Amino acid sequence: MIDTLEKLRISLIAISFEEEIKSQMNIDSDLIEDYEDYLVDFANSVELLSKTVSANDQISTQCALTRVRMASLNLVNFYQDVIDDVVLINQQDSWPEIPEGYKLPEYYNCSSDK
């Protein structure tokens, strides 16, 4: 996933035609490193939750649920930053208009196209 995020970062920078947009972007090397930390925090909080549930410790379970929530919010915020960057770049005035009915060429082999 980290490689994918780095590829995304490089691609977004490459298509940021306007310097002002580059300066507004959220995704950078530090943010990608933070993502690894967010994943570890999430995994640790879920592990804690599992232990507290197994121990039938309701008070600790409530605390663990709060940790899962905080770790989840960090991931949500990370992905929101990615969304914001994509929207920011896609709104640049220098893009050509997409023709009606346009489909990505098959040679891109993009399996998510329907």
mmCIF file of N, CA and C in Angstrom:
data_model
loop_
_atom_site.group_PDB
_atom_site.id
_atom_site.type_symbol
_atom_site.label_atom_id
_atom_site.label_comp_id
_atom_site.label_asym_id
_atom_site.label_seq_id
_atom_site.Cartn_x
_atom_site.Cartn_y
_atom_site.Cartn_z
ATOM 1 N N MET A 1 0.816 -1.195 0.000
ATOM 2 C CA MET A 1 0.000 0.000 0.000
ATOM 3 C C MET A 1 0.864 1.265 0.000
ATOM 4 N N ILE A 2 1.972 1.212 0.712
ATOM 5 C CA ILE A 2 2.849 2.382 0.771
ATOM 6 C C ILE A 2 3.387 2.702 -0.619
ATOM 7 N N ASP A 3 3.754 1.664 -1.372
ATOM 8 C CA ASP A 3 4.227 1.885 -2.747
ATOM 9 C C ASP A 3 3.137 2.525 -3.598
ATOM 10 N N THR A 4 1.911 2.090 -3.406
ATOM 11 C CA THR A 4 0.781 2.651 -4.152
ATOM 12 C C THR A 4 0.588 4.123 -3.803
ATOM 13 N N LEU A 5 0.693 4.454 -2.535
ATOM 14 C CA LEU A 5 0.544 5.850 -2.111
ATOM 15 C C LEU A 5 1.674 6.719 -2.657
ATOM 16 N N GLU A 6 2.876 6.176 -2.690
ATOM 17 C CA GLU A 6 3.999 6.932 -3.248
ATOM 18 C C GLU A 6 3.797 7.145 -4.747
ATOM 19 N N LYS A 7 3.297 6.131 -5.437
ATOM 20 C CA LYS A 7 2.999 6.262 -6.867
ATOM 21 C C LYS A 7 1.918 7.325 -7.080
ATOM 22 N N LEU A 8 0.919 7.331 -6.214
ATOM 23 C CA LEU A 8 -0.135 8.346 -6.286
ATOM 24 C C LEU A 8 0.452 9.739 -6.086
ATOM 25 N N ARG A 9 1.288 9.900 -5.082
ATOM 26 C CA ARG A 9 1.900 11.197 -4.788
ATOM 27 C C ARG A 9 2.687 11.706 -5.991
ATOM 28 N N ILE A 10 3.492 10.845 -6.578
ATOM 29 C CA ILE A 10 4.307 11.236 -7.737
ATOM 30 C C ILE A 10 3.414 11.607 -8.917
ATOM 31 N N SER A 11 2.369 10.824 -9.138
ATOM 32 C CA SER A 11 1.448 11.110 -10.246
ATOM 33 C C SER A 11 0.727 12.433 -10.039
ATOM 34 N N LEU A 12 0.265 12.686 -8.823
ATOM 35 C CA LEU A 12 -0.457 13.930 -8.554
ATOM 36 C C LEU A 12 0.446 15.146 -8.736
ATOM 37 N N ILE A 13 1.676 15.033 -8.291
ATOM 38 C CA ILE A 13 2.612 16.147 -8.471
ATOM 39 C C ILE A 13 2.876 16.375 -9.957
ATOM 40 N N ALA A 14 2.993 15.294 -10.717
ATOM 41 C CA ALA A 14 3.281 15.404 -12.151
ATOM 42 C C ALA A 14 2.163 16.100 -12.921
ATOM 43 N N ILE A 15 0.923 15.969 -12.454
ATOM 44 C CA ILE A 15 -0.202 16.573 -13.180
ATOM 45 C C ILE A 15 -0.706 17.858 -12.530
ATOM 46 N N SER A 16 0.015 18.331 -11.527
ATOM 47 C CA SER A 16 -0.318 19.626 -10.923
ATOM 48 C C SER A 16 0.323 20.701 -11.777
ATOM 49 N N PHE A 17 -0.452 21.232 -12.703
ATOM 50 C CA PHE A 17 0.081 22.208 -13.645
ATOM 51 C C PHE A 17 0.357 23.551 -12.983
ATOM 52 N N GLU A 18 -0.402 23.873 -11.987
ATOM 53 C CA GLU A 18 -0.308 25.180 -11.353
ATOM 54 C C GLU A 18 0.482 25.070 -10.044
ATOM 55 N N GLU A 19 1.483 25.923 -9.886
ATOM 56 C CA GLU A 19 2.322 25.899 -8.683
ATOM 57 C C GLU A 19 1.500 26.113 -7.415
ATOM 58 N N GLU A 20 0.491 26.954 -7.509
ATOM 59 C CA GLU A 20 -0.355 27.227 -6.341
ATOM 60 C C GLU A 20 -1.014 25.940 -5.850
ATOM 61 N N ILE A 21 -1.411 25.096 -6.777
ATOM 62 C CA ILE A 21 -2.049 23.828 -6.399
ATOM 63 C C ILE A 21 -1.040 22.914 -5.712
ATOM 64 N N LYS A 22 0.169 22.856 -6.234
ATOM 65 C CA LYS A 22 1.196 22.019 -5.601
ATOM 66 C C LYS A 22 1.398 22.413 -4.146
ATOM 67 N N SER A 23 1.364 23.699 -3.871
ATOM 68 C CA SER A 23 1.583 24.165 -2.501
ATOM 69 C C SER A 23 0.399 23.856 -1.584
ATOM 70 N N GLN A 24 -0.773 23.607 -2.156
ATOM 71 C CA GLN A 24 -1.971 23.315 -1.360
ATOM 72 C C GLN A 24 -2.176 21.822 -1.116
ATOM 73 N N MET A 25 -1.406 21.003 -1.791
ATOM 74 C CA MET A 25 -1.620 19.560 -1.691
ATOM 75 C C MET A 25 -1.272 19.023 -0.306
ATOM 76 N N ASN A 26 -2.035 18.037 0.121
ATOM 77 C CA ASN A 26 -1.843 17.420 1.429
ATOM 78 C C ASN A 26 -0.872 16.254 1.392
ATOM 79 N N ILE A 27 -0.929 15.470 0.327
ATOM 80 C CA ILE A 27 -0.167 14.227 0.297
ATOM 81 C C ILE A 27 1.309 14.528 0.028
ATOM 82 N N ASP A 28 2.146 14.088 0.960
ATOM 83 C CA ASP A 28 3.587 14.238 0.814
ATOM 84 C C ASP A 28 4.248 13.041 1.493
ATOM 85 N N SER A 29 5.552 13.003 1.481
ATOM 86 C CA SER A 29 6.275 11.858 2.051
ATOM 87 C C SER A 29 5.955 11.670 3.530
ATOM 88 N N ASP A 30 5.836 12.778 4.270
ATOM 89 C CA ASP A 30 5.518 12.679 5.696
ATOM 90 C C ASP A 30 4.146 12.061 5.918
ATOM 91 N N LEU A 31 3.193 12.456 5.097
ATOM 92 C CA LEU A 31 1.840 11.922 5.235
ATOM 93 C C LEU A 31 1.823 10.419 4.954
ATOM 94 N N ILE A 32 2.614 9.993 3.988
ATOM 95 C CA ILE A 32 2.684 8.568 3.669
ATOM 96 C C ILE A 32 3.310 7.794 4.832
ATOM 97 N N GLU A 33 4.335 8.361 5.453
ATOM 98 C CA GLU A 33 4.921 7.726 6.635
ATOM 99 C C GLU A 33 3.904 7.673 7.770
ATOM 100 N N ASP A 34 3.129 8.736 7.930
ATOM 101 C CA ASP A 34 2.083 8.755 8.953
ATOM 102 C C ASP A 34 1.081 7.632 8.721
ATOM 103 N N TYR A 35 0.791 7.335 7.456
ATOM 104 C CA TYR A 35 -0.174 6.288 7.135
ATOM 105 C C TYR A 35 0.254 4.954 7.745
ATOM 106 N N GLU A 36 1.532 4.645 7.653
ATOM 107 C CA GLU A 36 2.027 3.406 8.260
ATOM 108 C C GLU A 36 1.744 3.407 9.758
ATOM 109 N N ASP A 37 1.985 4.536 10.398
ATOM 110 C CA ASP A 37 1.710 4.649 11.837
ATOM 111 C C ASP A 37 0.221 4.486 12.125
ATOM 112 N N TYR A 38 -0.622 5.069 11.279
ATOM 113 C CA TYR A 38 -2.070 4.956 11.463
ATOM 114 C C TYR A 38 -2.520 3.500 11.374
ATOM 115 N N LEU A 39 -1.943 2.758 10.435
ATOM 116 C CA LEU A 39 -2.302 1.344 10.297
ATOM 117 C C LEU A 39 -1.883 0.543 11.527
ATOM 118 N N VAL A 40 -0.701 0.819 12.040
ATOM 119 C CA VAL A 40 -0.225 0.138 13.243
ATOM 120 C C VAL A 40 -1.128 0.483 14.425
ATOM 121 N N ASP A 41 -1.468 1.756 14.580
ATOM 122 C CA ASP A 41 -2.367 2.172 15.665
ATOM 123 C C ASP A 41 -3.714 1.471 15.563
ATOM 124 N N PHE A 42 -4.235 1.377 14.335
ATOM 125 C CA PHE A 42 -5.524 0.716 14.140
ATOM 126 C C PHE A 42 -5.430 -0.760 14.524
ATOM 127 N N ALA A 43 -4.401 -1.439 14.046
ATOM 128 C CA ALA A 43 -4.228 -2.862 14.364
ATOM 129 C C ALA A 43 -4.074 -3.067 15.870
ATOM 130 N N ASN A 44 -3.300 -2.207 16.510
ATOM 131 C CA ASN A 44 -3.113 -2.318 17.959
ATOM 132 C C ASN A 44 -4.409 -2.073 18.720
ATOM 133 N N SER A 45 -5.191 -1.114 18.277
ATOM 134 C CA SER A 45 -6.448 -0.821 18.974
ATOM 135 C C SER A 45 -7.446 -1.965 18.805
ATOM 136 N N VAL A 46 -7.464 -2.584 17.636
ATOM 137 C CA VAL A 46 -8.356 -3.732 17.422
ATOM 138 C C VAL A 46 -7.895 -4.919 18.270
ATOM 139 N N GLU A 47 -6.598 -5.114 18.362
ATOM 140 C CA GLU A 47 -6.060 -6.188 19.207
ATOM 141 C C GLU A 47 -6.440 -5.953 20.668
ATOM 142 N N LEU A 48 -6.320 -4.715 21.124
ATOM 143 C CA LEU A 48 -6.720 -4.375 22.490
ATOM 144 C C LEU A 48 -8.205 -4.657 22.692
ATOM 145 N N LEU A 49 -9.021 -4.266 21.743
ATOM 146 C CA LEU A 49 -10.460 -4.516 21.840
ATOM 147 C C LEU A 49 -10.741 -6.009 21.954
ATOM 148 N N SER A 50 -10.082 -6.791 21.132
ATOM 149 C CA SER A 50 -10.277 -8.242 21.162
ATOM 150 C C SER A 50 -9.937 -8.813 22.540
ATOM 151 N N LYS A 51 -8.842 -8.345 23.123
ATOM 152 C CA LYS A 51 -8.437 -8.828 24.449
ATOM 153 C C LYS A 51 -9.437 -8.429 25.528
ATOM 154 N N THR A 52 -9.924 -7.192 25.476
ATOM 155 C CA THR A 52 -10.862 -6.739 26.512
ATOM 156 C C THR A 52 -12.206 -7.445 26.389
ATOM 157 N N VAL A 53 -12.616 -7.723 25.159
ATOM 158 C CA VAL A 53 -13.875 -8.454 24.955
ATOM 159 C C VAL A 53 -13.722 -9.883 25.465
ATOM 160 N N SER A 54 -12.601 -10.521 25.146
ATOM 161 C CA SER A 54 -12.355 -11.894 25.609
ATOM 162 C C SER A 54 -12.320 -11.976 27.129
ATOM 163 N N ALA A 55 -11.808 -10.931 27.760
ATOM 164 C CA ALA A 55 -11.734 -10.897 29.223
ATOM 165 C C ALA A 55 -13.053 -10.470 29.855
ATOM 166 N N ASN A 56 -14.032 -10.126 29.022
ATOM 167 C CA ASN A 56 -15.327 -9.654 29.503
ATOM 168 C C ASN A 56 -15.164 -8.465 30.458
ATOM 169 N N ASP A 57 -14.221 -7.592 30.129
ATOM 170 C CA ASP A 57 -13.931 -6.401 30.931
ATOM 171 C C ASP A 57 -14.606 -5.208 30.249
ATOM 172 N N GLN A 58 -15.802 -4.893 30.716
ATOM 173 C CA GLN A 58 -16.608 -3.886 30.035
ATOM 174 C C GLN A 58 -16.013 -2.482 30.092
ATOM 175 N N ILE A 59 -15.404 -2.123 31.188
ATOM 176 C CA ILE A 59 -14.822 -0.784 31.292
ATOM 177 C C ILE A 59 -13.639 -0.652 30.331
ATOM 178 N N SER A 60 -12.763 -1.651 30.332
ATOM 179 C CA SER A 60 -11.623 -1.621 29.406
ATOM 180 C C SER A 60 -12.089 -1.708 27.956
ATOM 181 N N THR A 61 -13.180 -2.427 27.717
ATOM 182 C CA THR A 61 -13.726 -2.516 26.360
ATOM 183 C C THR A 61 -14.180 -1.146 25.877
ATOM 184 N N GLN A 62 -14.803 -0.379 26.768
ATOM 185 C CA GLN A 62 -15.211 0.977 26.379
ATOM 186 C C GLN A 62 -13.999 1.829 26.004
ATOM 187 N N CYS A 63 -12.933 1.707 26.771
ATOM 188 C CA CYS A 63 -11.701 2.447 26.453
ATOM 189 C C CYS A 63 -11.113 1.968 25.127
ATOM 190 N N ALA A 64 -11.139 0.671 24.906
ATOM 191 C CA ALA A 64 -10.613 0.111 23.658
ATOM 192 C C ALA A 64 -11.437 0.585 22.467
ATOM 193 N N LEU A 65 -12.757 0.654 22.633
ATOM 194 C CA LEU A 65 -13.612 1.163 21.556
ATOM 195 C C LEU A 65 -13.251 2.606 21.204
ATOM 196 N N THR A 66 -12.929 3.395 22.217
ATOM 197 C CA THR A 66 -12.514 4.777 21.967
ATOM 198 C C THR A 66 -11.215 4.804 21.168
ATOM 199 N N ARG A 67 -10.300 3.905 21.491
ATOM 200 C CA ARG A 67 -9.037 3.843 20.736
ATOM 201 C C ARG A 67 -9.273 3.411 19.288
ATOM 202 N N VAL A 68 -10.171 2.448 19.084
ATOM 203 C CA VAL A 68 -10.501 2.028 17.713
ATOM 204 C C VAL A 68 -11.095 3.206 16.955
ATOM 205 N N ARG A 69 -11.957 3.954 17.607
ATOM 206 C CA ARG A 69 -12.568 5.124 16.970
ATOM 207 C C ARG A 69 -11.507 6.149 16.574
ATOM 208 N N MET A 70 -10.595 6.457 17.477
ATOM 209 C CA MET A 70 -9.554 7.451 17.176
ATOM 210 C C MET A 70 -8.652 6.978 16.035
ATOM 211 N N ALA A 71 -8.267 5.717 16.069
ATOM 212 C CA ALA A 71 -7.414 5.181 15.005
ATOM 213 C C ALA A 71 -8.152 5.186 13.671
ATOM 214 N N SER A 72 -9.438 4.883 13.709
ATOM 215 C CA SER A 72 -10.250 4.906 12.483
ATOM 216 C C SER A 72 -10.364 6.317 11.929
ATOM 217 N N LEU A 73 -10.543 7.282 12.804
ATOM 218 C CA LEU A 73 -10.639 8.676 12.361
ATOM 219 C C LEU A 73 -9.342 9.155 11.709
ATOM 220 N N ASN A 74 -8.207 8.706 12.233
ATOM 221 C CA ASN A 74 -6.936 9.059 11.591
ATOM 222 C C ASN A 74 -6.893 8.536 10.161
ATOM 223 N N LEU A 75 -7.374 7.316 9.948
ATOM 224 C CA LEU A 75 -7.400 6.752 8.594
ATOM 225 C C LEU A 75 -8.391 7.501 7.710
ATOM 226 N N VAL A 76 -9.546 7.837 8.264
ATOM 227 C CA VAL A 76 -10.541 8.605 7.502
ATOM 228 C C VAL A 76 -9.948 9.947 7.077
ATOM 229 N N ASN A 77 -9.290 10.620 7.994
ATOM 230 C CA ASN A 77 -8.687 11.918 7.680
ATOM 231 C C ASN A 77 -7.608 11.786 6.611
ATOM 232 N N PHE A 78 -6.840 10.716 6.678
ATOM 233 C CA PHE A 78 -5.820 10.486 5.655
ATOM 234 C C PHE A 78 -6.474 10.370 4.282
ATOM 235 N N TYR A 79 -7.492 9.528 4.177
ATOM 236 C CA TYR A 79 -8.153 9.339 2.887
ATOM 237 C C TYR A 79 -8.878 10.606 2.437
ATOM 238 N N GLN A 80 -9.372 11.393 3.378
ATOM 239 C CA GLN A 80 -9.994 12.666 3.002
ATOM 240 C C GLN A 80 -8.958 13.607 2.395
ATOM 241 N N ASP A 81 -7.746 13.587 2.920
ATOM 242 C CA ASP A 81 -6.671 14.390 2.327
ATOM 243 C C ASP A 81 -6.388 13.956 0.889
ATOM 244 N N VAL A 82 -6.398 12.653 0.642
ATOM 245 C CA VAL A 82 -6.197 12.144 -0.720
ATOM 246 C C VAL A 82 -7.328 12.629 -1.621
ATOM 247 N N ILE A 83 -8.561 12.506 -1.150
ATOM 248 C CA ILE A 83 -9.722 12.961 -1.930
ATOM 249 C C ILE A 83 -9.601 14.450 -2.237
ATOM 250 N N ASP A 84 -9.256 15.237 -1.229
ATOM 251 C CA ASP A 84 -9.125 16.686 -1.425
ATOM 252 C C ASP A 84 -8.079 17.014 -2.486
ATOM 253 N N ASP A 85 -6.958 16.300 -2.472
ATOM 254 C CA ASP A 85 -5.912 16.539 -3.473
ATOM 255 C C ASP A 85 -6.391 16.185 -4.873
ATOM 256 N N VAL A 86 -7.069 15.058 -5.003
ATOM 257 C CA VAL A 86 -7.570 14.637 -6.318
ATOM 258 C C VAL A 86 -8.573 15.656 -6.849
ATOM 259 N N VAL A 87 -9.477 16.116 -6.007
ATOM 260 C CA VAL A 87 -10.466 17.117 -6.421
ATOM 261 C C VAL A 87 -9.767 18.415 -6.809
ATOM 262 N N LEU A 88 -8.811 18.850 -6.008
ATOM 263 C CA LEU A 88 -8.075 20.081 -6.282
ATOM 264 C C LEU A 88 -7.392 20.027 -7.652
ATOM 265 N N ILE A 89 -6.731 18.934 -7.936
ATOM 266 C CA ILE A 89 -6.023 18.791 -9.213
ATOM 267 C C ILE A 89 -6.997 18.665 -10.372
ATOM 268 N N ASN A 90 -8.065 17.938 -10.162
ATOM 269 C CA ASN A 90 -9.040 17.725 -11.241
ATOM 270 C C ASN A 90 -9.793 19.006 -11.595
ATOM 271 N N GLN A 91 -9.797 19.996 -10.709
ATOM 272 C CA GLN A 91 -10.507 21.248 -10.965
ATOM 273 C C GLN A 91 -9.639 22.306 -11.651
ATOM 274 N N GLN A 92 -8.412 21.949 -12.009
ATOM 275 C CA GLN A 92 -7.557 22.899 -12.727
ATOM 276 C C GLN A 92 -8.212 23.264 -14.059
ATOM 277 N N ASP A 93 -8.057 24.505 -14.455
ATOM 278 C CA ASP A 93 -8.665 24.989 -15.699
ATOM 279 C C ASP A 93 -7.977 24.474 -16.953
ATOM 280 N N SER A 94 -6.797 23.917 -16.833
ATOM 281 C CA SER A 94 -6.016 23.541 -18.013
ATOM 282 C C SER A 94 -6.375 22.170 -18.596
ATOM 283 N N TRP A 95 -7.309 21.460 -17.995
ATOM 284 C CA TRP A 95 -7.708 20.150 -18.522
ATOM 285 C C TRP A 95 -8.583 20.312 -19.763
ATOM 286 N N PRO A 96 -8.419 19.418 -20.749
ATOM 287 C CA PRO A 96 -9.352 19.428 -21.886
ATOM 288 C C PRO A 96 -10.704 18.877 -21.429
ATOM 289 N N GLU A 97 -11.743 19.211 -22.152
ATOM 290 C CA GLU A 97 -13.075 18.709 -21.821
ATOM 291 C C GLU A 97 -13.158 17.227 -22.187
ATOM 292 N N ILE A 98 -13.774 16.442 -21.323
ATOM 293 C CA ILE A 98 -13.952 15.009 -21.598
ATOM 294 C C ILE A 98 -15.155 14.858 -22.518
ATOM 295 N N PRO A 99 -14.959 14.230 -23.687
ATOM 296 C CA PRO A 99 -16.076 14.067 -24.621
ATOM 297 C C PRO A 99 -17.181 13.183 -24.030
ATOM 298 N N GLU A 100 -18.394 13.463 -24.401
ATOM 299 C CA GLU A 100 -19.529 12.670 -23.935
ATOM 300 C C GLU A 100 -19.348 11.222 -24.385
ATOM 301 N N GLY A 101 -19.587 10.302 -23.484
ATOM 302 C CA GLY A 101 -19.486 8.878 -23.791
ATOM 303 C C GLY A 101 -18.065 8.338 -23.819
ATOM 304 N N TYR A 102 -17.097 9.141 -23.407
ATOM 305 C CA TYR A 102 -15.694 8.714 -23.437
ATOM 306 C C TYR A 102 -15.481 7.523 -22.514
ATOM 307 N N LYS A 103 -14.703 6.557 -22.985
ATOM 308 C CA LYS A 103 -14.290 5.416 -22.166
ATOM 309 C C LYS A 103 -12.780 5.297 -22.255
ATOM 310 N N LEU A 104 -12.176 4.898 -21.158
ATOM 311 C CA LEU A 104 -10.732 4.694 -21.168
ATOM 312 C C LEU A 104 -10.378 3.630 -22.198
ATOM 313 N N PRO A 105 -9.311 3.834 -22.954
ATOM 314 C CA PRO A 105 -8.888 2.816 -23.917
ATOM 315 C C PRO A 105 -8.550 1.498 -23.216
ATOM 316 N N GLU A 106 -8.848 0.403 -23.881
ATOM 317 C CA GLU A 106 -8.626 -0.922 -23.292
ATOM 318 C C GLU A 106 -7.168 -1.181 -22.956
ATOM 319 N N TYR A 107 -6.239 -0.550 -23.673
ATOM 320 C CA TYR A 107 -4.823 -0.831 -23.426
ATOM 321 C C TYR A 107 -4.353 -0.371 -22.042
ATOM 322 N N TYR A 108 -5.172 0.413 -21.338
ATOM 323 C CA TYR A 108 -4.824 0.759 -19.960
ATOM 324 C C TYR A 108 -5.160 -0.377 -19.002
ATOM 325 N N ASN A 109 -5.948 -1.335 -19.480
ATOM 326 C CA ASN A 109 -6.272 -2.534 -18.710
ATOM 327 C C ASN A 109 -6.761 -2.182 -17.308
ATOM 328 N N CYS A 110 -7.722 -1.302 -17.244
ATOM 329 C CA CYS A 110 -8.271 -0.837 -15.976
ATOM 330 C C CYS A 110 -9.522 -1.652 -15.659
ATOM 331 N N SER A 111 -9.368 -2.655 -14.822
ATOM 332 C CA SER A 111 -10.457 -3.593 -14.553
ATOM 333 C C SER A 111 -11.629 -2.971 -13.812
ATOM 334 N N SER A 112 -11.455 -1.794 -13.218
ATOM 335 C CA SER A 112 -12.554 -1.179 -12.469
ATOM 336 C C SER A 112 -13.536 -0.442 -13.369
ATOM 337 N N ASP A 113 -13.223 -0.304 -14.662
ATOM 338 C CA ASP A 113 -14.145 0.368 -15.582
ATOM 339 C C ASP A 113 -15.334 -0.529 -15.862
ATOM 340 N N LYS A 114 -16.496 0.036 -15.775
ATOM 341 C CA LYS A 114 -17.729 -0.718 -16.067
ATOM 342 C C LYS A 114 -18.437 -0.064 -17.223
#
